[in-house]
Short mmCIF file of N, CA and C in Angstrom, two decimals:
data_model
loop_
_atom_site.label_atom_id
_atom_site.label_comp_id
_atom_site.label_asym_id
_atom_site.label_seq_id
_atom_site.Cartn_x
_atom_site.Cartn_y
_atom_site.Cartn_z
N UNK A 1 1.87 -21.07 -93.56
CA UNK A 1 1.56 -19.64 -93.49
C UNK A 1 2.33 -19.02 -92.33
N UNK A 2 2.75 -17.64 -92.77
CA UNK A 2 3.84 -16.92 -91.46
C UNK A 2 2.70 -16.35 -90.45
N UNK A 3 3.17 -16.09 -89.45
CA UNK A 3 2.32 -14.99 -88.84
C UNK A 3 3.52 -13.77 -88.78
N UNK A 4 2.04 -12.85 -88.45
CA UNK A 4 2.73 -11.70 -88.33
C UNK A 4 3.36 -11.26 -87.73
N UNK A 5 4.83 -10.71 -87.02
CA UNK A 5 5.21 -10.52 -85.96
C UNK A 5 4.70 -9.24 -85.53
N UNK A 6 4.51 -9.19 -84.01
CA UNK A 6 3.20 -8.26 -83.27
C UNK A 6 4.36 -7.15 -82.64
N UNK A 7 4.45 -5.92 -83.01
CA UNK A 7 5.41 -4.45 -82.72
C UNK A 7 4.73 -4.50 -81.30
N UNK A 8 5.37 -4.31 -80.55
CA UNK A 8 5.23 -3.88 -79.32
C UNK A 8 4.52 -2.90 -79.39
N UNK A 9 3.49 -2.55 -78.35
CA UNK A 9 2.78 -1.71 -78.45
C UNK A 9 3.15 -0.38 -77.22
N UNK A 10 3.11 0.92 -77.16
CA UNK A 10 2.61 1.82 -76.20
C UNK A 10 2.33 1.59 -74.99
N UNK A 11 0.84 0.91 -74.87
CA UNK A 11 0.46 0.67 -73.69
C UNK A 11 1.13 0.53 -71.99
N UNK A 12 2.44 0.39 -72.31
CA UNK A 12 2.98 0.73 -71.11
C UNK A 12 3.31 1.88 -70.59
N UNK A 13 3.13 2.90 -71.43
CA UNK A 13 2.89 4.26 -70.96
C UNK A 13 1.92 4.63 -70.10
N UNK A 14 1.15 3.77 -70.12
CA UNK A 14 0.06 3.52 -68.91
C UNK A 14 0.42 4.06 -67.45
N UNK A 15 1.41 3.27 -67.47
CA UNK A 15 2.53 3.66 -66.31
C UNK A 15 2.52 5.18 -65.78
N UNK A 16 2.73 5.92 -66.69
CA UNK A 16 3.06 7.51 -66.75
C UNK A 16 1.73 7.52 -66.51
N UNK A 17 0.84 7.16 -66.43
CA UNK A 17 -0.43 7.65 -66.21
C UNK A 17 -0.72 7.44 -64.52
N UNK A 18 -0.52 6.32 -64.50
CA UNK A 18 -0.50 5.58 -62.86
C UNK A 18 0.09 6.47 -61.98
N UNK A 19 1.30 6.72 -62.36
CA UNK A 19 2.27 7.95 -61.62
C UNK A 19 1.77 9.61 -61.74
N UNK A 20 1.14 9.96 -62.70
CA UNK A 20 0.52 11.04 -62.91
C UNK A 20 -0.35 11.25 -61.64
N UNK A 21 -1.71 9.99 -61.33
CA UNK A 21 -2.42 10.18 -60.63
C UNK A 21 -2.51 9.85 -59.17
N UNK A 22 -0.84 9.01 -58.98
CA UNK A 22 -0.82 8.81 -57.61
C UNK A 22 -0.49 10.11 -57.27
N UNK A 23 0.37 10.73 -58.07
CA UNK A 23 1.23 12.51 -57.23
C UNK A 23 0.05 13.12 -57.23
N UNK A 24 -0.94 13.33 -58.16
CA UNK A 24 -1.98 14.08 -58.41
C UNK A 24 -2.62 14.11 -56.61
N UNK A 25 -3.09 12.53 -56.78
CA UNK A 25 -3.82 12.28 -55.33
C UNK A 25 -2.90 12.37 -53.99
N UNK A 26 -1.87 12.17 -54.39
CA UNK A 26 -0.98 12.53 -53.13
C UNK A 26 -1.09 13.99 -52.84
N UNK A 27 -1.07 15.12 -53.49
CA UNK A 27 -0.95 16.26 -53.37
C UNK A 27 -2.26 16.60 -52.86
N UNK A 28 -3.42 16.79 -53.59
CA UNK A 28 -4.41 17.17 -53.20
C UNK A 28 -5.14 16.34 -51.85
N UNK A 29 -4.36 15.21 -50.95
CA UNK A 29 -4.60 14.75 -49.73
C UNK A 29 -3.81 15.68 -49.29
N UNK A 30 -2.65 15.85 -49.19
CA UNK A 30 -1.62 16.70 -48.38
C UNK A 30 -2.88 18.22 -48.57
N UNK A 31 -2.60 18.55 -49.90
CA UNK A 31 -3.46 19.91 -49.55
C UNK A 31 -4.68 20.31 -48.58
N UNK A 32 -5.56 19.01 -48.86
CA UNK A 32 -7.20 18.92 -48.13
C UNK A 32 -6.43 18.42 -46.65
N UNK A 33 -5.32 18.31 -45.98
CA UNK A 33 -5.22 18.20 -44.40
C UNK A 33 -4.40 19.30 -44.21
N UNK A 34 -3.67 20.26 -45.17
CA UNK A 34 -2.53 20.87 -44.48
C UNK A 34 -2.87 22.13 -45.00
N UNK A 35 -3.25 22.62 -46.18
CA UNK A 35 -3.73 23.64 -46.57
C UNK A 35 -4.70 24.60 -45.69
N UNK A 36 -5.07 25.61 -45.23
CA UNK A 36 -6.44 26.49 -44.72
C UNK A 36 -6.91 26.58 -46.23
N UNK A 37 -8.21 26.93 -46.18
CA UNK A 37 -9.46 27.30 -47.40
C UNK A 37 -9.30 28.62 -47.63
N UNK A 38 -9.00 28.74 -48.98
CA UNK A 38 -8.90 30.56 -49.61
C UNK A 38 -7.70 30.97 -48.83
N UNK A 39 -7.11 30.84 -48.67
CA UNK A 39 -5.83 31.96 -48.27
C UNK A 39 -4.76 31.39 -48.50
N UNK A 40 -4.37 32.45 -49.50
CA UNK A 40 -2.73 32.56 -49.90
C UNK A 40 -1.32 31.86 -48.79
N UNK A 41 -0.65 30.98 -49.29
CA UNK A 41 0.34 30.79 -48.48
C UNK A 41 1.56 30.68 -49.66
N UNK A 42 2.20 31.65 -49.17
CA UNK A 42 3.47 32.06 -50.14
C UNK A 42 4.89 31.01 -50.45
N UNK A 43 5.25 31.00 -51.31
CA UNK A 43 5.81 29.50 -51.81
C UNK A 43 7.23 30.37 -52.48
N UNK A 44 6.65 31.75 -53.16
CA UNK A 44 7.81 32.43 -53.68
C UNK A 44 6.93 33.77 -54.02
N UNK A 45 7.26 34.59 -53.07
CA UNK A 45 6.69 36.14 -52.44
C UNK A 45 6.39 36.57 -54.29
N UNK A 46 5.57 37.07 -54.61
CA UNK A 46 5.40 37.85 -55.65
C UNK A 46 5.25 36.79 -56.77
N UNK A 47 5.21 35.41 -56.51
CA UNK A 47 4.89 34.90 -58.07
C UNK A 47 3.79 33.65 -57.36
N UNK A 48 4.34 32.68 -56.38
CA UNK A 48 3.71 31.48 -56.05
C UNK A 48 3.39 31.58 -55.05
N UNK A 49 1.78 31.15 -54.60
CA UNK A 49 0.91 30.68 -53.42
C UNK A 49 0.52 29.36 -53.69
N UNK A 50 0.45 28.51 -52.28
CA UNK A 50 -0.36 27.42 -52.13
C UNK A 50 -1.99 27.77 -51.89
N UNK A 51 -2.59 27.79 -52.32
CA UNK A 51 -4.49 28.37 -52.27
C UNK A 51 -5.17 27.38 -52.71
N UNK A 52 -5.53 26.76 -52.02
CA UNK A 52 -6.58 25.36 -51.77
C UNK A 52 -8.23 25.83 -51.97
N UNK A 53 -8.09 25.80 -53.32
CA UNK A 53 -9.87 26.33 -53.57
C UNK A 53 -10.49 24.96 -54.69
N UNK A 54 -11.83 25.23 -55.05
CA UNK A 54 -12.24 24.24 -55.53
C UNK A 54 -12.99 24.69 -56.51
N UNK A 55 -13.15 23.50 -57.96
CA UNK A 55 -13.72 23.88 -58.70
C UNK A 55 -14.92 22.80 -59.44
N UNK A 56 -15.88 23.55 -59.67
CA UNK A 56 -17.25 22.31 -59.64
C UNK A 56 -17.07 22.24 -61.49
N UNK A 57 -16.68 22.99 -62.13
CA UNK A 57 -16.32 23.44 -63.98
C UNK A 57 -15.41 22.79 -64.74
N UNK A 58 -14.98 23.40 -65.28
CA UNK A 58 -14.10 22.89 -66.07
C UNK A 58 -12.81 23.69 -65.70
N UNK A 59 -11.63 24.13 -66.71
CA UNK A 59 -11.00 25.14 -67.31
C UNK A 59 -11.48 26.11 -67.09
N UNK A 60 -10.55 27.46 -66.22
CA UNK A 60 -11.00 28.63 -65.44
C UNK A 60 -12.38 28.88 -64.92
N UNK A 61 -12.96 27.87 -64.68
CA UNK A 61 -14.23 27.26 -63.95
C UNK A 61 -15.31 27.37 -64.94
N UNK A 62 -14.93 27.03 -66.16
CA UNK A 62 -15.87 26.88 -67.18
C UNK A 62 -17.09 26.37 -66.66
N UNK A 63 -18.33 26.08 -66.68
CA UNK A 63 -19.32 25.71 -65.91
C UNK A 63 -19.52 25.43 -64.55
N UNK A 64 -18.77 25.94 -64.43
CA UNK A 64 -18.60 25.88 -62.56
C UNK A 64 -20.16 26.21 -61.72
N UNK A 65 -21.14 27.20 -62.44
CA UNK A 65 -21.97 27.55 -61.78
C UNK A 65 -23.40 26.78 -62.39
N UNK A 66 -23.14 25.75 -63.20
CA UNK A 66 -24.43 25.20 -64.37
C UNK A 66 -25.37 24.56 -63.11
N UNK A 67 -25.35 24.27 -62.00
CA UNK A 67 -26.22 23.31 -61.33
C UNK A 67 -26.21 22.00 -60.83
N UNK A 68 -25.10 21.12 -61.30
CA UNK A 68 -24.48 19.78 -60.82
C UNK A 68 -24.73 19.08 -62.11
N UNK A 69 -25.17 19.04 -63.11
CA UNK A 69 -25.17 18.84 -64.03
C UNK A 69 -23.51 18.20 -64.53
N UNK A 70 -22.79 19.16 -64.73
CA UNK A 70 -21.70 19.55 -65.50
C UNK A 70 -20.47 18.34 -64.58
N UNK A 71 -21.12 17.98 -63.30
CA UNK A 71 -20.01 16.74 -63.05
C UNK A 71 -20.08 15.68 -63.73
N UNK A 72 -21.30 15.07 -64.11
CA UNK A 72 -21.60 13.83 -65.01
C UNK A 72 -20.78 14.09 -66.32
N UNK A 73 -21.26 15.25 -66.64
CA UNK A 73 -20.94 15.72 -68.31
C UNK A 73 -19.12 15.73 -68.24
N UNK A 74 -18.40 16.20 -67.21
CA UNK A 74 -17.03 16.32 -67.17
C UNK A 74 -16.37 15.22 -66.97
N UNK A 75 -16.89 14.27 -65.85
CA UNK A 75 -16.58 13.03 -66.18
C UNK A 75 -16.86 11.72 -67.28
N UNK A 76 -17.78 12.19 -67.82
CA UNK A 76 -17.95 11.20 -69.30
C UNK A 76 -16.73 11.75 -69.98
N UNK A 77 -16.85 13.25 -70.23
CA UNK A 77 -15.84 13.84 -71.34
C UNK A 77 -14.54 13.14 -70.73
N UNK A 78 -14.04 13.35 -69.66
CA UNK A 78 -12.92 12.67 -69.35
C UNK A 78 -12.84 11.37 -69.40
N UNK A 79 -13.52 10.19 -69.48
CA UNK A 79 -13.55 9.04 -69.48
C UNK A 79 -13.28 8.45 -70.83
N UNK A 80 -14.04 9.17 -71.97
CA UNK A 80 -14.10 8.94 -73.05
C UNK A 80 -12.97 9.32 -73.66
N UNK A 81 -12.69 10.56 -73.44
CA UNK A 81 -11.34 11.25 -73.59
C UNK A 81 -9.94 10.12 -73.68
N UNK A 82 -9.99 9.61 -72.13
CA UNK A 82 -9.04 9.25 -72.00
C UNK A 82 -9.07 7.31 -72.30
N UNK A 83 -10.45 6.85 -72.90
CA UNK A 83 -10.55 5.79 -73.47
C UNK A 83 -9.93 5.92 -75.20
N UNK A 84 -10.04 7.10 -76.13
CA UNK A 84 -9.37 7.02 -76.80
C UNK A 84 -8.24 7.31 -77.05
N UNK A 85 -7.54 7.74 -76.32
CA UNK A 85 -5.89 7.94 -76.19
C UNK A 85 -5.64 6.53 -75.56
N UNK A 86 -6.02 5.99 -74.97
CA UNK A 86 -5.58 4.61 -74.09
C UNK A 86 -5.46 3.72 -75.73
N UNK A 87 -6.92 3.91 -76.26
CA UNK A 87 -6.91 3.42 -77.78
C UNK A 87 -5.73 3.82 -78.90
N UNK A 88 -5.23 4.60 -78.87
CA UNK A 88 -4.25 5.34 -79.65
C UNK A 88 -2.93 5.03 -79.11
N UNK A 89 -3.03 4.71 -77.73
CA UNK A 89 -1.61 3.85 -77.51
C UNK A 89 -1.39 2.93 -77.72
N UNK A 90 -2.59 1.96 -77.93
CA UNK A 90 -2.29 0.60 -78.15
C UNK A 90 -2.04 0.66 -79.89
N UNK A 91 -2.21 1.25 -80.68
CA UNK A 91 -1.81 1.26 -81.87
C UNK A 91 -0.47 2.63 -82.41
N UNK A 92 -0.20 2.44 -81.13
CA UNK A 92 1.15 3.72 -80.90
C UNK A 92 2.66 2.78 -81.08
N UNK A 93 3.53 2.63 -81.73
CA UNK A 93 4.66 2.00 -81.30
C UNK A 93 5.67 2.22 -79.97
N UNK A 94 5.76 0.94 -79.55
CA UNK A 94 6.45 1.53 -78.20
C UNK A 94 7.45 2.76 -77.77
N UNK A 95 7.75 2.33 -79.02
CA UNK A 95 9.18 3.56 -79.21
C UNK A 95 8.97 4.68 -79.32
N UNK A 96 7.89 5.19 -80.25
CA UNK A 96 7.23 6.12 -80.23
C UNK A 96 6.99 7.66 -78.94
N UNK A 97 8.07 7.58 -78.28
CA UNK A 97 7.90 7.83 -76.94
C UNK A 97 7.10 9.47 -77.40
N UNK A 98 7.34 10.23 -78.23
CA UNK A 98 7.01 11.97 -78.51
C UNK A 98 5.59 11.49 -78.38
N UNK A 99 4.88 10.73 -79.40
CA UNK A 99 3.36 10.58 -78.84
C UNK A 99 2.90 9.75 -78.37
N UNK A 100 3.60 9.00 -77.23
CA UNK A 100 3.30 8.44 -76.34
C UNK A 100 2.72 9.01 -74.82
N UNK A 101 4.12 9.41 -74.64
CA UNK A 101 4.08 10.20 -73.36
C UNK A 101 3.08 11.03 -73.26
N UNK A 102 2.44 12.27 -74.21
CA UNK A 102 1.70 13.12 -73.78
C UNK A 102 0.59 12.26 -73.91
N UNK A 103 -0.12 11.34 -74.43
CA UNK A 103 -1.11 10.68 -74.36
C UNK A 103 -1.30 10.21 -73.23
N UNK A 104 0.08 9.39 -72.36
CA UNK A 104 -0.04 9.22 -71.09
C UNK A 104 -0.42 10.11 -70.34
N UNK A 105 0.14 11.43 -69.99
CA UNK A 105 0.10 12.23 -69.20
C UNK A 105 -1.63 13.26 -69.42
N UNK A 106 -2.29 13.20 -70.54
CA UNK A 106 -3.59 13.57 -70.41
C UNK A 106 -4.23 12.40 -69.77
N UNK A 107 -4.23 11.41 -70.29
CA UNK A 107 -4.83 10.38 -68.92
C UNK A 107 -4.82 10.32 -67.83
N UNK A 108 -3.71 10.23 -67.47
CA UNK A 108 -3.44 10.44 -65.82
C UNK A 108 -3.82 11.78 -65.35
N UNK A 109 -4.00 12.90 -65.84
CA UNK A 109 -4.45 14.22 -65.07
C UNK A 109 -5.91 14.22 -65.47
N UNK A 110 -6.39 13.76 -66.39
CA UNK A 110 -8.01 13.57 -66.67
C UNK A 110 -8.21 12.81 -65.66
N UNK A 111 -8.09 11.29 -65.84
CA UNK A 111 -8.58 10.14 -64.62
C UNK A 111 -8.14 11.16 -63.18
N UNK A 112 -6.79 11.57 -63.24
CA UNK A 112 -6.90 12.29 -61.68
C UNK A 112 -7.89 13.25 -61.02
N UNK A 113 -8.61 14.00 -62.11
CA UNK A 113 -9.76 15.21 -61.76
C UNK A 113 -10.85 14.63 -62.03
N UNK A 114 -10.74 13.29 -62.52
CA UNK A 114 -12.34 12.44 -62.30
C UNK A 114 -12.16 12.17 -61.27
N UNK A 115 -11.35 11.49 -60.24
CA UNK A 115 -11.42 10.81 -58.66
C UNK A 115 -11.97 12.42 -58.01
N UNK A 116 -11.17 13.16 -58.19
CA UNK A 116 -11.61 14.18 -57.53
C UNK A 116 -13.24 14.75 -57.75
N UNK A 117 -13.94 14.66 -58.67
CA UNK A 117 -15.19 15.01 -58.88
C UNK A 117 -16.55 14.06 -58.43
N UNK A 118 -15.82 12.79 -58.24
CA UNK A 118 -16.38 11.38 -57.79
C UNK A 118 -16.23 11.46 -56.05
N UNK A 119 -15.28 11.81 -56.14
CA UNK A 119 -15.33 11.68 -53.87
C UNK A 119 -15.18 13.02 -54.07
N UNK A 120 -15.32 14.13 -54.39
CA UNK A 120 -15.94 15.30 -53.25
C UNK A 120 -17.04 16.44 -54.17
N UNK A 121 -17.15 16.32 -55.90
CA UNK A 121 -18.18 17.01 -55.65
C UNK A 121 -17.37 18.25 -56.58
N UNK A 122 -16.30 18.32 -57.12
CA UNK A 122 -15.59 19.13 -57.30
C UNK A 122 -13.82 18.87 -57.52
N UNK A 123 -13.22 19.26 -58.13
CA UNK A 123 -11.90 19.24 -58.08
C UNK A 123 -11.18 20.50 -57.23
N UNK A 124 -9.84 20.00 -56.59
CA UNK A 124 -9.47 20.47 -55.68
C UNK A 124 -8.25 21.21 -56.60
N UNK A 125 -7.86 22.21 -55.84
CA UNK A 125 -6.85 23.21 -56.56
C UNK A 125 -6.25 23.64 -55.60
N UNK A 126 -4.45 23.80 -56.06
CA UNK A 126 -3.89 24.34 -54.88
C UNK A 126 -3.19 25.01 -55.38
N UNK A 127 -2.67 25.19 -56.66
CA UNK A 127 -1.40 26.01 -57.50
C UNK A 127 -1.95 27.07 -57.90
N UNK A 128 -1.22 28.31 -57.38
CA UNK A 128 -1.30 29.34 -57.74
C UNK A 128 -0.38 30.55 -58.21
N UNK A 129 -0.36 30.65 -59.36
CA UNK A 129 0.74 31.83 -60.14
C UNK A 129 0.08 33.26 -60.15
N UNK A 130 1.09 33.85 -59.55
CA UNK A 130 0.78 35.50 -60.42
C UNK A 130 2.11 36.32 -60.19
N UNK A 131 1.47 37.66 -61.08
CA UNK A 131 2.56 38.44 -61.14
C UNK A 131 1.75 40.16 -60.80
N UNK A 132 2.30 40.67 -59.50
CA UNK A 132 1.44 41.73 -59.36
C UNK A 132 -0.03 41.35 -59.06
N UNK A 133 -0.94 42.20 -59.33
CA UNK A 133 -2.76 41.63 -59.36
C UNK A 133 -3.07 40.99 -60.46
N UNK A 134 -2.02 40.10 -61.31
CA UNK A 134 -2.65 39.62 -62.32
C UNK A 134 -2.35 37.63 -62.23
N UNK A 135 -3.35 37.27 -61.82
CA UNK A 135 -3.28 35.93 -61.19
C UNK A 135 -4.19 35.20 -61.82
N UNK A 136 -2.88 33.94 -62.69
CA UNK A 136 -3.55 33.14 -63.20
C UNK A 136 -4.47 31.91 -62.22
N UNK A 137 -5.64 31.71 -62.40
CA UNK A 137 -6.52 30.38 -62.33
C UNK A 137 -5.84 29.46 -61.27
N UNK A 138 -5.94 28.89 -60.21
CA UNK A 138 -5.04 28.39 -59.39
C UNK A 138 -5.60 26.79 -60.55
N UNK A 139 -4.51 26.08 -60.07
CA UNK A 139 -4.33 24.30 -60.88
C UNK A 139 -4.19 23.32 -59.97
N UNK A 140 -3.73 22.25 -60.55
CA UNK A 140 -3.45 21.16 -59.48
C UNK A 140 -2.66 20.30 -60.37
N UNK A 141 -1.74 18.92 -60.14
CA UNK A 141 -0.81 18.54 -60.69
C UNK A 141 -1.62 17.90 -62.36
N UNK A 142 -2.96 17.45 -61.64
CA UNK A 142 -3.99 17.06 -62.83
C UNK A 142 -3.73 18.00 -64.29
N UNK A 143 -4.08 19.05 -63.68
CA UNK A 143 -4.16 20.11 -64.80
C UNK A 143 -3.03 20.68 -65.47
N UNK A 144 -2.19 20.18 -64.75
CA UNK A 144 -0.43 20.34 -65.76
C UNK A 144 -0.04 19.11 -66.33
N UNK A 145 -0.68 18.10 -66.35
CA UNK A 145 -0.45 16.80 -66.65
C UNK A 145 -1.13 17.20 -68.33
N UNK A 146 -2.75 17.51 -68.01
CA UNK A 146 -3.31 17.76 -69.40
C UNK A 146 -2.94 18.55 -70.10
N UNK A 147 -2.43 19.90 -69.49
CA UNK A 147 -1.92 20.82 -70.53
C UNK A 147 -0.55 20.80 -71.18
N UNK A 148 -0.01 20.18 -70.54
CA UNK A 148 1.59 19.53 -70.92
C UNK A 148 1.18 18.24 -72.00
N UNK A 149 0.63 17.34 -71.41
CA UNK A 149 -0.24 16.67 -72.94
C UNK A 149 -0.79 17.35 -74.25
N UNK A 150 -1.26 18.32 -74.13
CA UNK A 150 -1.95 18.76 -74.71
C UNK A 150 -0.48 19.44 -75.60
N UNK A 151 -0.26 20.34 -75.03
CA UNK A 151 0.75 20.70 -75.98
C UNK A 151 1.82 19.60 -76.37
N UNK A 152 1.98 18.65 -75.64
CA UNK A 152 2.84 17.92 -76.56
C UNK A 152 1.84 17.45 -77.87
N UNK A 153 0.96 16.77 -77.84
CA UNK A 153 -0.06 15.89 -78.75
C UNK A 153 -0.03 17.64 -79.48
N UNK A 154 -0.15 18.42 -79.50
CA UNK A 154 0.19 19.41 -80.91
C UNK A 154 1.12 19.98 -81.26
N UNK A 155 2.68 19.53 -80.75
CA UNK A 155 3.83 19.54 -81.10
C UNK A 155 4.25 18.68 -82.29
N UNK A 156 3.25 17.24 -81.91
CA UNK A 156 3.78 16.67 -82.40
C UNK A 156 2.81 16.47 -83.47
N UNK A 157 1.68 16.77 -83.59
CA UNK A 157 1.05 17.29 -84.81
C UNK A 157 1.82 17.78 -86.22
N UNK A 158 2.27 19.11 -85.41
CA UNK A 158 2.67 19.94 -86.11
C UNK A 158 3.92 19.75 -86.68
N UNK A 159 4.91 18.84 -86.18
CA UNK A 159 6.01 18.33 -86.68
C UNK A 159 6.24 17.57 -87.16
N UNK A 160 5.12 16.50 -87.15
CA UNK A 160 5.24 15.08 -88.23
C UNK A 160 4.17 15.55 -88.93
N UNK A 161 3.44 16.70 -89.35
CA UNK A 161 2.71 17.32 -90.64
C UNK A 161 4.04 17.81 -91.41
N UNK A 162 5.18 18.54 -90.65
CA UNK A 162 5.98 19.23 -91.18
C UNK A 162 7.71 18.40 -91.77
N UNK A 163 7.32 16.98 -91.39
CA UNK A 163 8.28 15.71 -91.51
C UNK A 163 7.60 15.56 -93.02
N UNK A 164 6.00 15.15 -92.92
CA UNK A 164 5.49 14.31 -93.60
C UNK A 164 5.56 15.41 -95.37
N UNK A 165 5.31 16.48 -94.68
CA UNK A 165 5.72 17.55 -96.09
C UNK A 165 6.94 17.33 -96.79
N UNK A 166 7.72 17.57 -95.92
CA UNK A 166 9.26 17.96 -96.03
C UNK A 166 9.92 16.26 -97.21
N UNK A 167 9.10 15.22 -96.74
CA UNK A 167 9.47 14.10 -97.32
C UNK A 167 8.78 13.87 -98.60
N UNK A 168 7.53 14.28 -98.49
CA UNK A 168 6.12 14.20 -99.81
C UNK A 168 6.60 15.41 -100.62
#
């Protein structure tokens, strides 16, 4: 009897995750010693501030005010979250890099805003965009990790629905 030969799997995208959350945690240490609390420090006059604020919520402080509750609940969601994408890599082909990578990179910015909710109580934020008085949500490297995941994992939705047509 043959065996099967075993495709390399994903899972070393892991990696991209590892690196996600060391910069993640590197940054938000630099921020929590070098940053002041609430005040603007200009990075590029009229668009970018460094603003070291914190958030107990989610996404534009989605539950931010529920009661302490909502840290347990954000870190399960993230844990679980990022237990089935860890799952989805291992049945990901290595090569596979289009849905690889963003799977990596929601992991690593999820697991990064769990450390942060685990040692202080809150996630830390230092990125801040605007234009005029209209100022988006300050972020942190975490939260460009997920949303850059995020839109990749529905890029690529939408393009191997539009492969899988185009061939069917």
């Amino acid at each position: 009897m043959q065996s099967k030969a075993v495709k390399p799997n994903a899972l070393i995208y892991l990696l991209v995750s590892v690196a996600v959350i060391g910069l993640d945690q590197w940054s938000k240490a630099w921020v929590l010693s070098s940053l002041p609390e609430f005040t603007p420090v200009p990075v590029i006059e009229g668009f970018w501030n460094w603003y070291r604020t914190y958030n107990t919520g989610a996404a534009f402080s989605f539950l931010s005010d529920a009661g302490g509750w909502q840290l347990w609940f954000f870190t399960f969601l993230a844990v679980a979250i990022s237990g089935l994408m860890a799952f989805w890599l291992s049945r990901t082909p290595r090569a596979n890099w289009r849905s690889a990578l963003p799977y990596a990179l929601v992991i690593g910015g999820a697991i990064g805003n769990v450390i942060d909710r685990q040692i202080h109580g809150h996630v830390v934020d230092f990125i801040q965009w605007y234009i005029g008085d209209h100022y988006w949500p300050s972020f942190n490297i975490a939260d460009a990790a997920i949303v850059g995941g995020a839109i990749g994992i529905a890029l690529m939705g939408l393009l191997d629905g539009k492969a899988e047509k185009k061939a069917g």
